[in-house]
JSON list of C-alpha atoms in Angstrom, two decimals:
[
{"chain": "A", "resi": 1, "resn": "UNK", "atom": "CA", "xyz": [12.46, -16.70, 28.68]},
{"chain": "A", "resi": 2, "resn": "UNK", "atom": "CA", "xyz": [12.18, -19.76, 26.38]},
{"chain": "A", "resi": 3, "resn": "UNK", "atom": "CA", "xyz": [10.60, -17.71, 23.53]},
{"chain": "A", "resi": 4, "resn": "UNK", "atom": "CA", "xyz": [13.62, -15.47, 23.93]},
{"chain": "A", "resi": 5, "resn": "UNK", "atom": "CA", "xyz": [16.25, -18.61, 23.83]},
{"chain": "A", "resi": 6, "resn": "UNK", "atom": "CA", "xyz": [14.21, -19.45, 20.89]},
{"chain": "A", "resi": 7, "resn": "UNK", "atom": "CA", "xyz": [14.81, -16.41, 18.45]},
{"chain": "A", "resi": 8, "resn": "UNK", "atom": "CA", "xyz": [18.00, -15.63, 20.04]},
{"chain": "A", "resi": 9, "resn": "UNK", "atom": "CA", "xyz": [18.39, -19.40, 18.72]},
{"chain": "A", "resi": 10, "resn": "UNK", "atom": "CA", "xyz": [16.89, -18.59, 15.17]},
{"chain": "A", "resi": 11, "resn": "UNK", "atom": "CA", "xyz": [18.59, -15.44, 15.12]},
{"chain": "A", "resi": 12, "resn": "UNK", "atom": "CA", "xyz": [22.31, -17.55, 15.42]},
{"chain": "A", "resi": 13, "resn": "UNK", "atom": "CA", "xyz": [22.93, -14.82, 18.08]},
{"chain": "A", "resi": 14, "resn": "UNK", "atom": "CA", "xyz": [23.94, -14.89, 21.66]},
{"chain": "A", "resi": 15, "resn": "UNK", "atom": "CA", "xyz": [23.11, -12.44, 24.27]},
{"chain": "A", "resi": 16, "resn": "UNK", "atom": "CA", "xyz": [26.84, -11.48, 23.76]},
{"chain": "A", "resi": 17, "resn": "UNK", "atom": "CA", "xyz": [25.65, -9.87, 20.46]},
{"chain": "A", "resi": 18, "resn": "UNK", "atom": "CA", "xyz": [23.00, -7.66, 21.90]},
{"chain": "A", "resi": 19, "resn": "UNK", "atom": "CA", "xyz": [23.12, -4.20, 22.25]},
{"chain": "A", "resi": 20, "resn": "UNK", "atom": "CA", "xyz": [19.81, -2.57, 22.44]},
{"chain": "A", "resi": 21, "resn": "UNK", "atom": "CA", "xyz": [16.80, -4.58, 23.98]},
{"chain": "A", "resi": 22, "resn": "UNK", "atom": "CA", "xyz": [13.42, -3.24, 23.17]},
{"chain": "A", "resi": 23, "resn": "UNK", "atom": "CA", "xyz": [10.00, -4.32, 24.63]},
{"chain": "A", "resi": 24, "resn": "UNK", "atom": "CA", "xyz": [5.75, -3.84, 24.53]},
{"chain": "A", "resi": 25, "resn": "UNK", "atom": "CA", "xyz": [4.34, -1.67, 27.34]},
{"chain": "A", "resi": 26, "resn": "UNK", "atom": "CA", "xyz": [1.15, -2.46, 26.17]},
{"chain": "A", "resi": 27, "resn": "UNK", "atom": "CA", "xyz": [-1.49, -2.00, 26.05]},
{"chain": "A", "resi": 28, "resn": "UNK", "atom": "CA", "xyz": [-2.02, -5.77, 26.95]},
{"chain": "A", "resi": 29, "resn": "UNK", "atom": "CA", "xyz": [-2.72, -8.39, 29.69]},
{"chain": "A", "resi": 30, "resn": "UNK", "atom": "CA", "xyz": [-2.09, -7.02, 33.39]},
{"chain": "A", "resi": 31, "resn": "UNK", "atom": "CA", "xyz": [0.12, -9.56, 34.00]},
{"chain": "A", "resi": 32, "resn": "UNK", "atom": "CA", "xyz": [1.84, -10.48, 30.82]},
{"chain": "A", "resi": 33, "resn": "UNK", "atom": "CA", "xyz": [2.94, -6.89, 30.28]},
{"chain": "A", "resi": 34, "resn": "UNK", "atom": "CA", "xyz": [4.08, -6.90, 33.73]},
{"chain": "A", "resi": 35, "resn": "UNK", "atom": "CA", "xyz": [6.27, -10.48, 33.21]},
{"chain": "A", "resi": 36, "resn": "UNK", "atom": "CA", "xyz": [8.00, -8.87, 29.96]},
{"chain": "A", "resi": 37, "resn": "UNK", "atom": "CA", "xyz": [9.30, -5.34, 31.17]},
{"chain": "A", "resi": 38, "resn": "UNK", "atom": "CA", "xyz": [10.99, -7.31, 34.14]},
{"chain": "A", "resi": 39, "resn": "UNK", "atom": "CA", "xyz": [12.29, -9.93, 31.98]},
{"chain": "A", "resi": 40, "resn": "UNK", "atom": "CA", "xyz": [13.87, -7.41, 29.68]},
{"chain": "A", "resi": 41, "resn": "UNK", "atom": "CA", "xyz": [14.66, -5.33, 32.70]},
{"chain": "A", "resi": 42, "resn": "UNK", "atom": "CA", "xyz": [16.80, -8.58, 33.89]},
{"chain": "A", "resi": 43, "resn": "UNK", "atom": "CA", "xyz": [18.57, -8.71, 31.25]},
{"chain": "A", "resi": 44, "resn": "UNK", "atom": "CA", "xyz": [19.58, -5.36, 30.65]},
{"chain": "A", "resi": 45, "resn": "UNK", "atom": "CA", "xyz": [20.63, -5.12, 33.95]},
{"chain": "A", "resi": 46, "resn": "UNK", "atom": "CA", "xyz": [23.09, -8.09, 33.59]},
{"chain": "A", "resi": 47, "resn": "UNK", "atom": "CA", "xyz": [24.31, -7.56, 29.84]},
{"chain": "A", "resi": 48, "resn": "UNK", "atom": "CA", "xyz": [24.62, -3.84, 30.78]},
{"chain": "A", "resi": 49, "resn": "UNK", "atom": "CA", "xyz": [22.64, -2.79, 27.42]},
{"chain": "A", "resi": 50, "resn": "UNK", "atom": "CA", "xyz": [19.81, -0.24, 27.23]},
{"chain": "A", "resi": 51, "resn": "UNK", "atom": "CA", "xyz": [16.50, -1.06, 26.95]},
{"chain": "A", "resi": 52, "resn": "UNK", "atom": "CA", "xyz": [13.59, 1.54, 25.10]},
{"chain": "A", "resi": 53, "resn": "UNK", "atom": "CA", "xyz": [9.91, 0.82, 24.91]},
{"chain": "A", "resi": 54, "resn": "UNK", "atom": "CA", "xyz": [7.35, 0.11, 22.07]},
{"chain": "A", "resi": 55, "resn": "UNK", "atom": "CA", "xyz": [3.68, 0.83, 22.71]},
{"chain": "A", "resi": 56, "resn": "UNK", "atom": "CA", "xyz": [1.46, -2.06, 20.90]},
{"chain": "A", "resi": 57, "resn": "UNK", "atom": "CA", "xyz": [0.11, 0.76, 19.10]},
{"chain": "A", "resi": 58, "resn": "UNK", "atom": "CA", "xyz": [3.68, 1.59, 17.27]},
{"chain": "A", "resi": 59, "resn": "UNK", "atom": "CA", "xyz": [4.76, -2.47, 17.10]},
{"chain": "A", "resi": 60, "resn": "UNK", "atom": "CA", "xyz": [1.43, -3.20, 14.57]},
{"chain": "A", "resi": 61, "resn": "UNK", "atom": "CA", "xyz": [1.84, 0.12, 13.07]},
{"chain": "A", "resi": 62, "resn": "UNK", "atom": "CA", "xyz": [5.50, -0.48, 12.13]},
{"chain": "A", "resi": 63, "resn": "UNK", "atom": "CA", "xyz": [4.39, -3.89, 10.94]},
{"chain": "A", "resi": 64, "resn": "UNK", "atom": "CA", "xyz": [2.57, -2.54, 7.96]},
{"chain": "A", "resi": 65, "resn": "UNK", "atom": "CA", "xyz": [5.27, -1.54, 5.61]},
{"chain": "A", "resi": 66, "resn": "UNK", "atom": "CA", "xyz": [3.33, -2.64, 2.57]},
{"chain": "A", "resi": 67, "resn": "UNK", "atom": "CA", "xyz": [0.59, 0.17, 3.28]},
{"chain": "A", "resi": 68, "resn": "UNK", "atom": "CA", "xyz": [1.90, 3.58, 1.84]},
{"chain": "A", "resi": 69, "resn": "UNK", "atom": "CA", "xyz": [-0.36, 6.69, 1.84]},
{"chain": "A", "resi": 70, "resn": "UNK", "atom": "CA", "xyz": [-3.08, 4.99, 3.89]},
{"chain": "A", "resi": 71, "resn": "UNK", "atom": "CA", "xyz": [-3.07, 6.09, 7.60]},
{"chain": "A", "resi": 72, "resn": "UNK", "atom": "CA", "xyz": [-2.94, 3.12, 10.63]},
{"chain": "A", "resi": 73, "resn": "UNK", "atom": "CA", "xyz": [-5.82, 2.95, 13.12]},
{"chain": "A", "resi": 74, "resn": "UNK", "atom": "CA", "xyz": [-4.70, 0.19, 15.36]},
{"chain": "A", "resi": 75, "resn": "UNK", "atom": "CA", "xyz": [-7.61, -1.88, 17.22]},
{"chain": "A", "resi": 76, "resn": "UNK", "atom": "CA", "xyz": [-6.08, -3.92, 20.37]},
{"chain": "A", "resi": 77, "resn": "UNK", "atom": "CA", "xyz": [-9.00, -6.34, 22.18]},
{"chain": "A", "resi": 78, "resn": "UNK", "atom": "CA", "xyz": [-9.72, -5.32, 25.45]},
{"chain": "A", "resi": 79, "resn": "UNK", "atom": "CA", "xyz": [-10.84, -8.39, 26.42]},
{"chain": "A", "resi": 80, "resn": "UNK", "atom": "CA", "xyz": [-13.88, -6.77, 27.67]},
{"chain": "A", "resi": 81, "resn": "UNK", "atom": "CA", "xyz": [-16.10, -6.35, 24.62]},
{"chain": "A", "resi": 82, "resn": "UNK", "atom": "CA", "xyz": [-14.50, -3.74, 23.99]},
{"chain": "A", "resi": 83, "resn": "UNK", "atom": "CA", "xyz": [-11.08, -2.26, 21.60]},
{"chain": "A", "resi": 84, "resn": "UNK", "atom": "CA", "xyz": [-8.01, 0.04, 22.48]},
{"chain": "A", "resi": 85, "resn": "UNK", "atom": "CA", "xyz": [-7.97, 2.22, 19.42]},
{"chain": "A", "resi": 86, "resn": "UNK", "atom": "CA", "xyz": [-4.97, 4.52, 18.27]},
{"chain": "A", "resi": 87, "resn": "UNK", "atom": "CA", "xyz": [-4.40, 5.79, 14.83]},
{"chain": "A", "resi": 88, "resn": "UNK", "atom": "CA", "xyz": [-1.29, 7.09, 13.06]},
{"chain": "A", "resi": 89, "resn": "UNK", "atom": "CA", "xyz": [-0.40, 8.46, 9.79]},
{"chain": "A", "resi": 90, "resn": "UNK", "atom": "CA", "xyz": [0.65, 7.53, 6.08]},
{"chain": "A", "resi": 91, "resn": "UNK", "atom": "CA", "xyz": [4.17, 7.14, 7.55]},
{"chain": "A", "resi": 92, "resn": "UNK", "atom": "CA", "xyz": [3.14, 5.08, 10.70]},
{"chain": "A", "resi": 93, "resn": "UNK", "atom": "CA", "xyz": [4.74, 5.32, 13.95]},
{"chain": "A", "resi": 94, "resn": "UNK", "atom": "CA", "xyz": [7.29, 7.67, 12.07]},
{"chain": "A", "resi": 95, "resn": "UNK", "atom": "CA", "xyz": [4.38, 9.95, 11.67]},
{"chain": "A", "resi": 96, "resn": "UNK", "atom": "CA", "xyz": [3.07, 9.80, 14.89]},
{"chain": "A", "resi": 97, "resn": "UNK", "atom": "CA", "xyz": [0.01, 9.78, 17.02]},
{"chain": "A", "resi": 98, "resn": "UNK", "atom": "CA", "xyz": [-3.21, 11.36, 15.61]},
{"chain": "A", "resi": 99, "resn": "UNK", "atom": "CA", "xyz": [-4.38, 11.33, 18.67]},
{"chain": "A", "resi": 100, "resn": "UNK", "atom": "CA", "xyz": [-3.92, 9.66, 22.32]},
{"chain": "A", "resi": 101, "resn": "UNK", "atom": "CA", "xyz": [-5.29, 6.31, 22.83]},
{"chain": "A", "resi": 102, "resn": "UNK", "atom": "CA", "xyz": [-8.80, 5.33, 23.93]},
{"chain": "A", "resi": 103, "resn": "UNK", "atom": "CA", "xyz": [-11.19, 2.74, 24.97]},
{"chain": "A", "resi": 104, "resn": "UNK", "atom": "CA", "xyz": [-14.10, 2.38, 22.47]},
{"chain": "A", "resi": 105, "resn": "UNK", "atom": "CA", "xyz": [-17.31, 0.17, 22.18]},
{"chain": "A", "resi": 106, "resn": "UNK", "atom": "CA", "xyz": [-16.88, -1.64, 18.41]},
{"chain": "A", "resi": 107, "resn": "UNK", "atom": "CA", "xyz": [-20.31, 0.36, 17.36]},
{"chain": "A", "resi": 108, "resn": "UNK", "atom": "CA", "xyz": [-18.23, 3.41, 17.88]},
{"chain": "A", "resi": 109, "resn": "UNK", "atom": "CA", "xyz": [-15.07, 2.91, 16.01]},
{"chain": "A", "resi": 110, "resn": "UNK", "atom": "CA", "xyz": [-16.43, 3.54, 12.40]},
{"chain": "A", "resi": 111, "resn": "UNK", "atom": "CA", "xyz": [-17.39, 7.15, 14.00]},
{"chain": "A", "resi": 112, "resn": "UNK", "atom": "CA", "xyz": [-13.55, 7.33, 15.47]},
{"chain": "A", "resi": 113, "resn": "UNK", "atom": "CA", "xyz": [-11.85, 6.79, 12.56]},
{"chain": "A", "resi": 114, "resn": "UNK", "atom": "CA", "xyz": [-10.02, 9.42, 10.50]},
{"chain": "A", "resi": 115, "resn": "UNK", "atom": "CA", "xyz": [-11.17, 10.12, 7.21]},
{"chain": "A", "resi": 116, "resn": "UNK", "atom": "CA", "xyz": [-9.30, 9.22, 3.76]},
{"chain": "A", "resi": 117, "resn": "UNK", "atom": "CA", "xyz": [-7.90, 5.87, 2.77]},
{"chain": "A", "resi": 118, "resn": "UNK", "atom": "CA", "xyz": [-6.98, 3.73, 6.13]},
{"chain": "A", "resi": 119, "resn": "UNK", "atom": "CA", "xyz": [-4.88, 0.21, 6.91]},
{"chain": "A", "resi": 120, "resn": "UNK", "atom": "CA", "xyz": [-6.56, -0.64, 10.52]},
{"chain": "A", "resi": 121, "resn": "UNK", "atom": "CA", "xyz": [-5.10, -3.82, 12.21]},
{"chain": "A", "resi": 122, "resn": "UNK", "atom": "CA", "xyz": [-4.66, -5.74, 15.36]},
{"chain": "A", "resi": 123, "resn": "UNK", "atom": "CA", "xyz": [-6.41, -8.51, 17.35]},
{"chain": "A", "resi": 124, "resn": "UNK", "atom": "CA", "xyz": [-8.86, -6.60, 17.86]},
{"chain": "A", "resi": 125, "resn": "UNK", "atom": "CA", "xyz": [-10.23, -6.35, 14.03]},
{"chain": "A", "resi": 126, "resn": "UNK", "atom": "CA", "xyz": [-12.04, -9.37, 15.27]},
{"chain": "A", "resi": 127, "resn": "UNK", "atom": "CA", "xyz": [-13.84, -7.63, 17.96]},
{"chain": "A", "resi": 128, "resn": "UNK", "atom": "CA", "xyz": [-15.72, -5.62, 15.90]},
{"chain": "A", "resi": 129, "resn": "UNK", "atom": "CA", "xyz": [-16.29, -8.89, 13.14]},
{"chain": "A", "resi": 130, "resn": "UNK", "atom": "CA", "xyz": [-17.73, -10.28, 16.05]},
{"chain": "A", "resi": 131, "resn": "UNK", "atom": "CA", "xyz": [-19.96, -7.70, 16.56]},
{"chain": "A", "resi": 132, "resn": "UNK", "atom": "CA", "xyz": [-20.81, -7.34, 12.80]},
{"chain": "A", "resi": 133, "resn": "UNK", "atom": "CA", "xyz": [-19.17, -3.94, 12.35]},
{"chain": "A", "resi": 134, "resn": "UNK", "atom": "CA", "xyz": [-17.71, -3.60, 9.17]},
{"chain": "A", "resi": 135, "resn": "UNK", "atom": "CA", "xyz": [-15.18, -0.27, 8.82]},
{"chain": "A", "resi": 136, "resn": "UNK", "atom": "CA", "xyz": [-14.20, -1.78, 5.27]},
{"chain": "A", "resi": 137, "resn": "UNK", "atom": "CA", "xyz": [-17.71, -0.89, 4.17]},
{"chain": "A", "resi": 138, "resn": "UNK", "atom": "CA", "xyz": [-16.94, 2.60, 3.63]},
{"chain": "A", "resi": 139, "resn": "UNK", "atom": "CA", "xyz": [-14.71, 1.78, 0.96]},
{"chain": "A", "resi": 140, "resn": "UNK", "atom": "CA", "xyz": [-11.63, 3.20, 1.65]},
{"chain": "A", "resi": 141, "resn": "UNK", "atom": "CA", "xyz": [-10.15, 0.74, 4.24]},
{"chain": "A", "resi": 142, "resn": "UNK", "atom": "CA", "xyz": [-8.10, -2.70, 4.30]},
{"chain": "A", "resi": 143, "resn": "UNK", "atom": "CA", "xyz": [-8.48, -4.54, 7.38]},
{"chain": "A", "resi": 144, "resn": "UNK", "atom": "CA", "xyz": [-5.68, -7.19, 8.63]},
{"chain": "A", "resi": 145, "resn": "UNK", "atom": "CA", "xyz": [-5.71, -9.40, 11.69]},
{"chain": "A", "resi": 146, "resn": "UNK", "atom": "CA", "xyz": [-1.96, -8.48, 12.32]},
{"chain": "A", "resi": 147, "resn": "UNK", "atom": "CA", "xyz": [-0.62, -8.06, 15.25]},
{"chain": "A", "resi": 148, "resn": "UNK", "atom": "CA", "xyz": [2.57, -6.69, 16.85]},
{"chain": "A", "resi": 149, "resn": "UNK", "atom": "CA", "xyz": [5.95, -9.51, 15.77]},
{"chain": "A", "resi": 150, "resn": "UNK", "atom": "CA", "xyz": [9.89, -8.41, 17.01]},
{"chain": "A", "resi": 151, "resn": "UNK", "atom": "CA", "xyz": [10.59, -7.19, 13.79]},
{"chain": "A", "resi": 152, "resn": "UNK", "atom": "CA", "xyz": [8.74, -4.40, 14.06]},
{"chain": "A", "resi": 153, "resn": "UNK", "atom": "CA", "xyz": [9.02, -3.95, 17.74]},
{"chain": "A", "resi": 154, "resn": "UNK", "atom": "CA", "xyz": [12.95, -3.94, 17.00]},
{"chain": "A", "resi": 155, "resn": "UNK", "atom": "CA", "xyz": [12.52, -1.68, 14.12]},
{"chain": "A", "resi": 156, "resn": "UNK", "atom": "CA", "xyz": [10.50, 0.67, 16.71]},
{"chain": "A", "resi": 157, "resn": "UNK", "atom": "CA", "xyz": [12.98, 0.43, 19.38]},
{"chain": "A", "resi": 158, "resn": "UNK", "atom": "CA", "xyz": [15.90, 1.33, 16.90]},
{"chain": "A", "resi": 159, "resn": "UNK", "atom": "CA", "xyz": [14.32, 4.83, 15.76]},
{"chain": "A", "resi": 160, "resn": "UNK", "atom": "CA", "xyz": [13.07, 5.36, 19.44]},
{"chain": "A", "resi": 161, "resn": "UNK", "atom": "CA", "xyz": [16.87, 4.78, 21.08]},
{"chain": "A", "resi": 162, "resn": "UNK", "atom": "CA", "xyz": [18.53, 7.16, 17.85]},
{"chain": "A", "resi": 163, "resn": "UNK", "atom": "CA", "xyz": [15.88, 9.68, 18.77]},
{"chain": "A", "resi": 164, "resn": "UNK", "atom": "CA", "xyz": [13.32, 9.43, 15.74]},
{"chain": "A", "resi": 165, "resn": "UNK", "atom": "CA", "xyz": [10.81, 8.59, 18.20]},
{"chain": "A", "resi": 166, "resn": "UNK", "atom": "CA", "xyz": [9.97, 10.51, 21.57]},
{"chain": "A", "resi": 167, "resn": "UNK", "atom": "CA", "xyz": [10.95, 8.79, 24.68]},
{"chain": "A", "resi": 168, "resn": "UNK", "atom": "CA", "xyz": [8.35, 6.39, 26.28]},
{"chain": "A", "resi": 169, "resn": "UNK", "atom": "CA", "xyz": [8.30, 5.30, 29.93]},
{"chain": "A", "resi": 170, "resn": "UNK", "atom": "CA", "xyz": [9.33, 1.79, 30.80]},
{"chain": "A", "resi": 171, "resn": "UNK", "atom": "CA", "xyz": [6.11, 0.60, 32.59]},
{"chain": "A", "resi": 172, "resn": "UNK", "atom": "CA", "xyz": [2.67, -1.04, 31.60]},
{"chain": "A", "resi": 173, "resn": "UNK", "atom": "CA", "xyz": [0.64, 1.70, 29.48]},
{"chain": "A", "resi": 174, "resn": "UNK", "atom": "CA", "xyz": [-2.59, 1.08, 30.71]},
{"chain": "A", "resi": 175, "resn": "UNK", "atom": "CA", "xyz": [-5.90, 2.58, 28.81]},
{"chain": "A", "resi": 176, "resn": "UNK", "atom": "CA", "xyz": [-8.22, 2.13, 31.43]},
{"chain": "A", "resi": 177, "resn": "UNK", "atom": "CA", "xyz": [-7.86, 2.32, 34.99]},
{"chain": "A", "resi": 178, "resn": "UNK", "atom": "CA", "xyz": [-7.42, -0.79, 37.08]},
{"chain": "A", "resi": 179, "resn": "UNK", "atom": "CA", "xyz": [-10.54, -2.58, 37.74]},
{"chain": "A", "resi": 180, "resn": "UNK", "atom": "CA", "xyz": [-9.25, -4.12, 41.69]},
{"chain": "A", "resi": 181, "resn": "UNK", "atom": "CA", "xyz": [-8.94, -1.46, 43.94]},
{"chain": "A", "resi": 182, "resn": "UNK", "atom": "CA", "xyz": [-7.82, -0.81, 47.31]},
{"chain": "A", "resi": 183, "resn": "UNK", "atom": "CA", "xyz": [-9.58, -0.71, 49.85]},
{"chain": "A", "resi": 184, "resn": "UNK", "atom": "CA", "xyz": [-10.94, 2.80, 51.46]},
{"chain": "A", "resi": 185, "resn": "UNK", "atom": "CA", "xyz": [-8.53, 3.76, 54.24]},
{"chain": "A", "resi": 186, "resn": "UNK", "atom": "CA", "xyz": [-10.97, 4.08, 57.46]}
]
């Protein structure tokens, strides 16, 4: 809530001024994707606006504006060893999906990846530095650290609310399934 006081702040805005709240489902931390959709839920709720949500994916996508006629992969950390990969085309989360998302092992990616001239960012470029996989090396690629900022999850949540985008659920999008389970019913 203070990061939000902060740009509201930075902004010159007040809640008053909102009238469309958009927010990451993820993917992302358990419990820091589950703190933001019922913060943004809150309020909402109590300025009576609608709220739409951006996948991580789309946010970093829509980030790179300065990347025409290269499609997007985006690489999210996992924090497992491991990336959340999800590409897009030339025209980014405009274009849509190439595919769904999945869960891939860094050595893996380069073999993922679509062919012709690509832009693939996220925090989770550094996973496969880490690991000494280079995606660059075949020539056609730019890499970039960058990660998801409210410009571009705004910018998402504008075309997804006017109906440039298809509708996404409001809860966590999780790539994996939940490592704590229940326990087996006797």
């Amino acid at each position: 809530m203070p990061g939000i006081a902060e740009a509201m702040a930075a902004a010159g805005a007040g809640f008053a001024d909102l009238d469309l709240l958009a927010v990451t489902v993820g993917p992302g931390s358990f419990t820091g994707l589950r703190v933001g959709l019922a913060a943004v839920r809150g309020l909402a709720l109590a300025l009576g606006v609608p709220v739409v949500g951006v996948s991580t994916f789309e946010a970093v996508a829509a980030g790179a504006s300065d990347v025409a006629a290269r499609s997007r992969c985006i690489l999210v950390d996992s924090r497992r060893g491991d990336v959340f990969l999800q590409c897009f085309g030339p025209a980014g989360h405009l274009s849509g999906p190439l595919a769904e998302p999945v869960v891939a092992a860094p050595e893996s990616v380069p073999d993922l990846l679509p062919p012709g001239p690509l832009w693939i960012g996220g925090d989770g470029v550094a996973v496969l530095r880490a690991a000494g996989i280079d995606p660059a090396a075949r020539g056609d690629a730019v890499l970039s650290d960058a990660g998801p900022d409210a410009v571009a999850v705004a910018a998402v949540g504008v075309a997804r609310h006017l109906g440039m985008l298809p509708p996404l659920p409001m809860r966590p999008l999780y790539i994996r399934p939940p490592a704590a389970k229940l326990p087996a019913a006797r």
